[in-house]
Coordinates of C-alpha atoms in Angstrom, one line a residue:
X8 CA 0.0 0.0 0.0
X9 CA 1.4 3.4 -1.1
X10 CA 0.5 6.8 0.6
X11 CA 1.3 10.0 -1.5
X12 CA 1.9 13.2 0.4
X13 CA 1.8 16.5 -1.6
X14 CA 3.5 19.5 0.0
X15 CA 2.2 23.1 -0.3
X16 CA 5.4 24.5 -1.6
X17 CA 6.3 23.9 -5.2
X18 CA 3.7 21.1 -5.5
X19 CA 6.3 18.6 -4.3
X20 CA 5.1 15.1 -3.3
X21 CA 6.4 12.2 -1.4
X22 CA 5.5 8.5 -1.6
X23 CA 5.3 6.4 1.6
X24 CA 5.0 2.7 1.3
X25 CA 3.3 0.9 4.2
X26 CA 4.2 -2.7 5.1
X27 CA 1.5 -5.2 5.9
X28 CA 2.3 -5.0 9.6
X29 CA 1.7 -1.3 9.7
X30 CA -1.4 -1.6 7.6
X31 CA -2.9 -4.1 10.1
X32 CA -1.9 -1.8 13.0
X33 CA -3.7 1.2 11.5
X34 CA -6.8 -0.9 10.8
X35 CA -6.8 -2.0 14.4
X36 CA -6.5 1.6 15.7
X37 CA -9.4 2.6 13.5
X38 CA -11.6 -0.2 15.0
X39 CA -10.4 0.5 18.6
X40 CA -10.8 4.3 18.6
X41 CA -14.7 4.3 18.6
X42 CA -14.8 1.7 21.3
X43 CA -12.4 3.7 23.5
X44 CA -14.5 6.8 23.0
X45 CA -17.7 5.0 23.9
X46 CA -16.1 3.6 27.1
X47 CA -14.8 7.1 28.0
X48 CA -18.3 8.6 27.4
X49 CA -20.0 5.9 29.5
X50 CA -17.5 6.4 32.4
X51 CA -18.0 10.2 32.3
X52 CA -21.8 9.8 32.3
X53 CA -21.6 7.5 35.3
X54 CA -19.4 9.9 37.2
X55 CA -21.6 12.9 36.5
X56 CA -24.8 11.0 37.4
X57 CA -23.1 9.9 40.7
X58 CA -22.3 13.5 41.6
X59 CA -25.8 14.6 40.9
X60 CA -27.1 11.8 43.1
X61 CA -24.9 12.9 46.0
X62 CA -25.9 16.6 45.8
X63 CA -29.5 16.2 47.3
X64 CA -28.2 14.0 50.2
X65 CA -25.5 16.6 51.1
X66 CA -28.1 19.4 51.0
X67 CA -30.4 17.4 53.3
X68 CA -27.5 16.7 55.7
X69 CA -26.6 20.4 55.8
X70 CA -30.3 21.3 56.5
X71 CA -30.4 18.9 59.4
X72 CA -27.2 20.4 60.8
X73 CA -28.7 23.9 60.6
X74 CA -31.9 22.8 62.3
X75 CA -29.8 21.2 65.1
X76 CA -27.7 24.3 65.5
X77 CA -30.8 26.5 65.7
X78 CA -32.3 24.2 68.4
X79 CA -29.0 24.4 70.4
X80 CA -28.9 28.1 70.1
X81 CA -32.5 28.4 71.2
X82 CA -31.8 26.1 74.2
X83 CA -28.8 28.2 75.1
X84 CA -30.8 31.4 74.9
X85 CA -33.5 29.9 77.1
X86 CA -31.0 28.7 79.6
X87 CA -29.3 32.2 79.7
X88 CA -32.7 33.8 80.3
X89 CA -33.5 31.5 83.2
X90 CA -30.1 32.2 84.7
X91 CA -30.6 35.9 84.4
X92 CA -34.0 35.7 86.0
X93 CA -32.5 33.6 88.9
X94 CA -29.7 36.1 89.3
X95 CA -32.2 39.0 89.3
X96 CA -34.2 37.3 92.1
X97 CA -30.9 36.6 94.0
X98 CA -29.8 40.2 93.7
X99 CA -33.1 41.4 95.0
X100 CA -32.8 39.1 98.0
X101 CA -29.3 40.4 98.7
X102 CA -30.4 44.0 98.3
X103 CA -33.2 43.4 100.9
X104 CA -30.7 41.9 103.3
X105 CA -28.3 44.8 102.8
X106 CA -31.2 47.2 103.6
X107 CA -31.9 45.2 106.8
X108 CA -28.2 45.4 107.8
X109 CA -28.4 49.2 107.2
X110 CA -31.4 49.4 109.5
X111 CA -29.7 47.3 112.2
X112 CA -26.5 49.4 111.9
X113 CA -28.4 52.6 112.2
X114 CA -30.2 51.3 115.3
X115 CA -26.9 50.3 116.8
X116 CA -25.4 53.7 116.1
X117 CA -28.4 55.3 117.8
X118 CA -28.3 52.9 120.8
X119 CA -24.5 53.4 121.3
X120 CA -24.7 57.2 120.9
X121 CA -22.2 57.2 118.1
X122 CA -21.9 60.2 115.7
X123 CA -24.4 59.6 113.0
X124 CA -22.3 61.6 110.4
X125 CA -19.4 59.2 110.9
X126 CA -21.6 56.1 110.6
X127 CA -24.0 57.0 107.8
X128 CA -25.4 53.7 106.5
X129 CA -27.2 55.5 103.7
X130 CA -24.0 56.4 101.9
X131 CA -21.5 54.0 100.4
X132 CA -18.2 53.8 102.3
X133 CA -15.3 55.7 100.9
X134 CA -12.6 53.5 99.5
X135 CA -9.6 53.8 97.3
X136 CA -6.0 52.8 96.7
X137 CA -3.4 52.5 93.9
X138 CA -3.9 50.2 91.0
X139 CA -2.1 46.9 91.7
X140 CA -0.7 44.7 88.9
X141 CA -3.0 41.7 88.4
X142 CA -1.6 38.3 89.4
X143 CA -0.9 36.1 86.5
X144 CA -2.8 33.2 88.1
X145 CA -5.9 35.2 89.0
X146 CA -9.2 34.0 87.4
X147 CA -12.3 36.0 87.3
X148 CA -15.0 34.2 89.3
X149 CA -18.3 33.3 87.7
X150 CA -21.2 35.6 88.5
X151 CA -23.2 33.0 90.4
X152 CA -20.1 32.2 92.6
X153 CA -19.4 35.8 93.2
X154 CA -23.0 36.4 94.3
X155 CA -22.9 33.4 96.6
X156 CA -19.7 34.6 98.2
X157 CA -21.2 38.0 98.7
X158 CA -24.3 36.4 100.2
X159 CA -22.2 34.3 102.6
X160 CA -20.3 37.5 103.7
X161 CA -23.6 39.2 104.3
X162 CA -24.9 36.3 106.4
X163 CA -21.8 36.5 108.5
X164 CA -22.2 40.2 109.0
X165 CA -25.9 39.7 109.9
X166 CA -25.0 37.2 112.6
X167 CA -22.4 39.6 114.0
X168 CA -24.7 42.5 114.0
X169 CA -27.5 40.4 115.6
X170 CA -25.2 39.5 118.4
X171 CA -24.2 43.2 118.9
X172 CA -27.8 44.2 118.7
X173 CA -28.7 41.7 121.4
X174 CA -25.9 42.9 123.6
X175 CA -26.9 46.5 123.1
X176 CA -30.6 45.7 123.7
X177 CA -29.7 43.8 127.0
X178 CA -27.5 46.7 128.1
X179 CA -30.3 49.2 127.2
X180 CA -32.9 47.1 129.0
X181 CA -30.7 47.0 132.0
X182 CA -30.3 50.8 131.9
X183 CA -34.0 51.4 131.4
X184 CA -35.0 49.1 134.2
X185 CA -32.5 50.6 136.6
X186 CA -34.6 52.5 139.2
X187 CA -33.2 56.0 139.5
X188 CA -34.4 59.6 139.4
X189 CA -37.5 61.6 140.5
X190 CA -41.1 60.7 139.6
X191 CA -41.9 64.3 138.6
X192 CA -40.6 66.8 136.0
X193 CA -41.4 69.8 138.1
X194 CA -41.9 70.2 141.9
X195 CA -40.1 69.7 145.2
X196 CA -39.8 67.1 148.0
X197 CA -42.3 67.9 150.7
X198 CA -42.0 64.9 153.0
X199 CA -39.3 62.3 153.6
X200 CA -39.3 58.6 154.3
X201 CA -39.7 57.3 157.9
X202 CA -41.5 58.6 161.0
X203 CA -43.2 61.9 160.8
X204 CA -46.1 63.9 162.3
X205 CA -49.3 62.7 160.6
X206 CA -50.8 65.7 158.7
X207 CA -54.3 64.8 159.9
X208 CA -53.8 63.6 163.5
X209 CA -50.5 65.3 164.4
X210 CA -49.3 62.0 165.9
X211 CA -46.1 60.3 165.0
X212 CA -46.7 57.9 162.2
X213 CA -44.7 55.8 159.7
X214 CA -44.4 57.3 156.2
X215 CA -43.4 54.5 153.7
X216 CA -42.5 56.8 150.9
X217 CA -41.5 60.3 149.9
X218 CA -43.9 63.1 148.8
X219 CA -43.3 65.5 145.9
X220 CA -45.5 68.6 145.8
X221 CA -46.2 70.5 142.6
X222 CA -48.8 72.0 140.4
X223 CA -52.1 70.3 140.1
X224 CA -52.2 68.3 136.9
X225 CA -48.4 68.2 136.3
X226 CA -46.8 65.1 134.9
X227 CA -45.9 62.0 136.9
X228 CA -43.3 59.9 135.2
X229 CA -41.9 56.4 135.6
X230 CA -38.5 56.2 137.1
X231 CA -37.7 53.0 135.2
X232 CA -39.1 50.8 132.5
X233 CA -41.5 48.1 133.5
X234 CA -45.0 46.6 133.4
X235 CA -48.0 48.2 135.0
X236 CA -49.4 45.8 137.6
X237 CA -52.0 48.1 139.3
X238 CA -53.9 51.1 137.9
X239 CA -56.9 52.5 139.9
X240 CA -58.1 53.6 143.3
X241 CA -56.9 52.1 146.5
X242 CA -57.8 53.0 150.1
X243 CA -55.5 55.7 151.5
X244 CA -53.6 56.1 148.2
X245 CA -56.4 57.6 146.1
X246 CA -55.7 56.8 142.4
X247 CA -52.6 54.6 142.4
X248 CA -50.2 53.3 139.7
X249 CA -47.9 50.4 140.5
X250 CA -45.1 49.4 138.1
X251 CA -43.0 46.2 138.3
X252 CA -39.4 46.8 137.0
X253 CA -38.1 43.2 137.3
X254 CA -35.1 42.1 139.4
X255 CA -37.3 42.4 142.5
X256 CA -38.0 46.2 142.1
X257 CA -41.5 47.8 142.2
X258 CA -42.6 51.4 142.5
X259 CA -45.9 53.1 143.4
X260 CA -47.3 56.5 142.5
X261 CA -50.3 57.7 144.6
X262 CA -52.8 60.5 144.9
X263 CA -53.0 60.9 141.1
X264 CA -55.5 63.2 139.6
X265 CA -55.7 61.2 136.4
X266 CA -54.1 57.8 135.4
X267 CA -52.7 57.5 131.9
X268 CA -51.9 53.8 131.8
X269 CA -53.7 50.5 132.3
X270 CA -52.7 47.1 133.8
X271 CA -50.4 45.2 131.5
X272 CA -49.0 48.3 129.7
X273 CA -45.3 48.4 129.2
X274 CA -43.8 51.8 130.1
X275 CA -40.4 53.2 129.4
X276 CA -38.3 55.3 131.7
X277 CA -39.6 58.9 131.8
X278 CA -43.0 58.0 130.3
X279 CA -45.9 60.0 131.7
X280 CA -48.0 57.5 133.6
X281 CA -50.4 59.9 135.5
X282 CA -51.1 63.5 136.4
X283 CA -50.5 65.0 139.9
X284 CA -53.5 65.4 142.1
X285 CA -54.9 65.1 145.6
X286 CA -57.0 62.0 145.6
X287 CA -57.2 59.8 148.7
X288 CA -55.8 60.8 152.0
X289 CA -54.0 64.0 150.9
X290 CA -53.9 67.6 151.9
X291 CA -52.9 69.0 148.4
X292 CA -51.5 68.3 145.0
X293 CA -48.6 65.9 145.3
X294 CA -47.4 62.4 144.4
X295 CA -46.6 59.8 147.1
X296 CA -43.7 57.8 145.8
X297 CA -42.7 54.3 147.2
X298 CA -40.0 51.9 146.2
X299 CA -40.1 48.1 147.0
X300 CA -37.2 45.8 146.8
X301 CA -37.9 42.0 147.0
X302 CA -41.3 42.8 148.5
X303 CA -40.0 45.2 151.2
X304 CA -40.4 48.9 151.4
X305 CA -37.1 50.8 151.1
X306 CA -36.1 54.5 151.3
X307 CA -36.7 56.0 147.8
X308 CA -34.1 58.7 148.5
X309 CA -31.3 56.2 147.8
X310 CA -32.9 55.8 144.3
X311 CA -33.9 59.4 143.7
X312 CA -30.3 60.5 144.0
X313 CA -28.9 57.4 142.3
X314 CA -26.8 58.1 139.3
X315 CA -28.2 56.5 136.1
X316 CA -26.1 53.9 134.3

């Protein structure tokens, strides 16, 4: 078999003679080429169809991931809202406890007679200091832990203040129930304790108290805190008020024009319990004042001139 090749320049030509082996090889290539192209086309079609089949599955998987992430985000948001609500309630509780501590502190300041301008619980305490370099191993505590630590400190302060309050209250009660002073705000002592000439008979008679004369209707005051155990008329005493002060002490206030308290009332030191008058066995406006210790009458003079605690 001869192949003639004609060139473009000068119309030159060349003859190529093919052997039988080459001829058979070329024929084989001509038959194999279409088969190879068909196989390549089939492989490419299968590959593309496989990719197209994977695409919907991948989209569904991504959609499921997005739904799960949205649900997790919603759960986190709900949890954060619950924690914030709990923290708000906790802060309100701590604030109420701080207000209670302020009230207790103000009462202690008042009871102890401390300067109110130096211990003003309505103003935040003055603090300050240079900026210190933070420690390398310091970790900021969580909000809930910080709040719990603050609550624990407040609980400790509450216990300490309660103890101090009890001590001050006991001391104040001891001072208030300490029998001392005069049972009047204005007037003078007109008769002492002991034997004297009876104002009606002129004979020597025992006088179990002291008399303070004054203006009719003037105030009669308790010489110590206590509980009223008698309030009303009694023979010889006229209108009588009796106060039990505890620790074995009891006082009486007689010849009252008007009584201001009733049995069972709690009176404080210097409270007005009656008005001066001349009821009962009396020659004029005055108060007959008696002091009893452990059931026995004692000279009130020792308590009238007694220095208060």
